[in-house]
DNA sequence: GGCCAACTGCCACTTTCTGTCAGTTGGATG
DNA sequence: CATCCAACTGACAGAAAGTGGCAGTTGGCC
């Protein structure tokens, strides 16, 4: 596939997987032939990475500040937020406190408040009884959330009525026994929750709602607050 | 020349040069045409770099929310491990993968392998149906785990038999509907799981088992492996 | 409306990358 | 000392990129 991207993934793999790691394993991980993997290792070394290889043993990456830093990507942040939300309600006070602390630390390192909103949205909306299996391609939905692109969906509600809608997805929420998409519904002009198992068709509509996203999230959170206190 | 190398240099250039920086300048810096530079920026973004571009202004590299090493204390690490284990079994493949990745990344930043063992122990032993409330002071138990001190407990097993034991606690485990302590039982000379609600008295025995801890954990994990494959 | 600079699409041309295959090498194990 | 393991290397031909140039478009700002 795309080589440059692959090199970054290779580097990540070497950081993430326990050392020592064999070339064969890395080749599998990055989906290339063994020969290409040796070439990739070469490239990384040429780019300045310190990779130690021992015959009959495996590779070891020596961490180096010249390399691109270790980061959490958005999937990972979402997993963190979700997992920590779960821990918070498990009932162990010390751990709950620790979870909150981790949450705060990670939130503090996020670049702009857009991500922070996503972060808080997910963890606030989270509800206990999540027991679900992912039906359709939720990753596409999550991508749409991050890239702030509208989605065109066919949706069947609880009553069985089917409709075609364009939605502006804000966050994937883990609630009420199923995966749910929190979105602004362009049909109803209101915030709606769409259960994943009700979505039968799904594609990127191709239009961006970048300017509105933060505003929408803020509005939604305000609405939540109002409902709670009012 | 070599594209992958160039991408690393581009990233370096964006780090080093004062923001905002124009595409033209970066093209000059990396010795490519403007058109190729835009492609390179694309590649970096695809690889996960956060680069903000504003028309008429220039580029800005958001120093990735780098994972600062060593900023998580043990409570926090435990909360992380627990939460991520939960996410892993939630059934969303992309998130599960992300959770595994976070786990590995955090593990990589831990100073020595002692913590790594704790880390892996907790996440491996974790089982689905954790719905518990902390009864006694689990924090004391967790502290004992970290400080590698023996615990003296009074324990009532499922059959109702009560005994006094000295145990070497390895990890607090979240399993089988209750908090559980995984420990080496000095009475039985074997690994045992003690349900928290069966522990009626608890105090630090005052003796350390520091030298044995890593060995014990390794043995326990090996036992787990054996049970699985054998 | 004009400027700036990020962005995009297209095209013909090059360069590089890719997997395959057939080796070699150094260390550890038996 | 033979065997295994896994890191490495070289060569090759077909496939897949990357490449610059050019001609746009877009959004913000003066």
Tab-separated table of C-alpha atoms (C1' of nucleotides) in Angstrom, chain A residues 1-11 36 39-49 66-68, chain B residues 1-12 30 32 39-40 43-44 47, chain C residues 15-18, chain D residues 17-19:
chain	number	residue	atom	x	y	z
A	1	UNK	CA	0.000	0.000	0.000
A	2	UNK	CA	1.131	3.570	0.559
A	3	UNK	CA	4.716	3.306	1.607
A	4	UNK	CA	5.187	6.440	3.692
A	5	UNK	CA	2.137	5.637	5.739
A	6	UNK	CA	3.395	2.129	6.152
A	7	UNK	CA	6.689	3.325	7.562
A	8	UNK	CA	4.913	5.289	10.263
A	9	UNK	CA	2.832	2.273	11.078
A	10	UNK	CA	5.934	0.148	11.210
A	11	UNK	CA	7.461	2.539	13.688
A	36	UNK	CA	10.078	-5.351	1.687
A	39	UNK	CA	13.861	-2.558	3.019
A	40	UNK	CA	11.477	-0.624	5.257
A	41	UNK	CA	13.728	-1.142	8.240
A	42	UNK	CA	16.535	0.228	6.143
A	43	UNK	CA	14.508	3.294	5.312
A	44	UNK	CA	13.721	3.955	8.936
A	45	UNK	CA	17.339	3.598	9.844
A	46	UNK	CA	18.291	5.971	7.055
A	47	UNK	CA	15.744	8.402	8.443
A	48	UNK	CA	17.483	8.291	11.781
A	49	UNK	CA	15.702	5.617	13.748
A	66	UNK	CA	14.426	12.650	16.713
A	67	UNK	CA	11.522	10.420	15.772
A	68	UNK	CA	7.929	11.499	15.521
B	1	UNK	CA	15.205	12.091	-3.512
B	2	UNK	CA	13.882	9.315	-1.364
B	3	UNK	CA	10.363	10.177	-0.426
B	4	UNK	CA	10.078	8.546	2.989
B	5	UNK	CA	13.198	10.273	4.177
B	6	UNK	CA	11.867	13.529	2.824
B	7	UNK	CA	8.684	13.186	4.840
B	8	UNK	CA	10.662	12.852	8.033
B	9	UNK	CA	12.648	15.905	7.103
B	10	UNK	CA	9.473	17.792	6.336
B	11	UNK	CA	8.114	16.949	9.742
B	12	UNK	CA	11.352	18.043	11.320
B	30	UNK	CA	12.700	19.980	1.286
B	32	UNK	CA	10.551	19.687	-4.099
B	39	UNK	CA	1.097	15.893	-1.591
B	40	UNK	CA	3.638	15.396	1.165
B	43	UNK	CA	0.790	12.016	3.376
B	44	UNK	CA	1.776	13.273	6.795
B	47	UNK	CA	-0.089	9.171	8.748
C	15	DT	C1'	11.454	6.622	-10.694
C	16	DT	C1'	10.725	3.601	-7.209
C	17	DC	C1'	8.797	-0.118	-5.101
C	18	DT	C1'	7.292	-4.837	-4.995
D	17	DA	C1'	4.087	5.168	-7.093
D	18	DG	C1'	5.766	9.702	-7.345
D	19	DT	C1'	7.022	13.913	-10.253
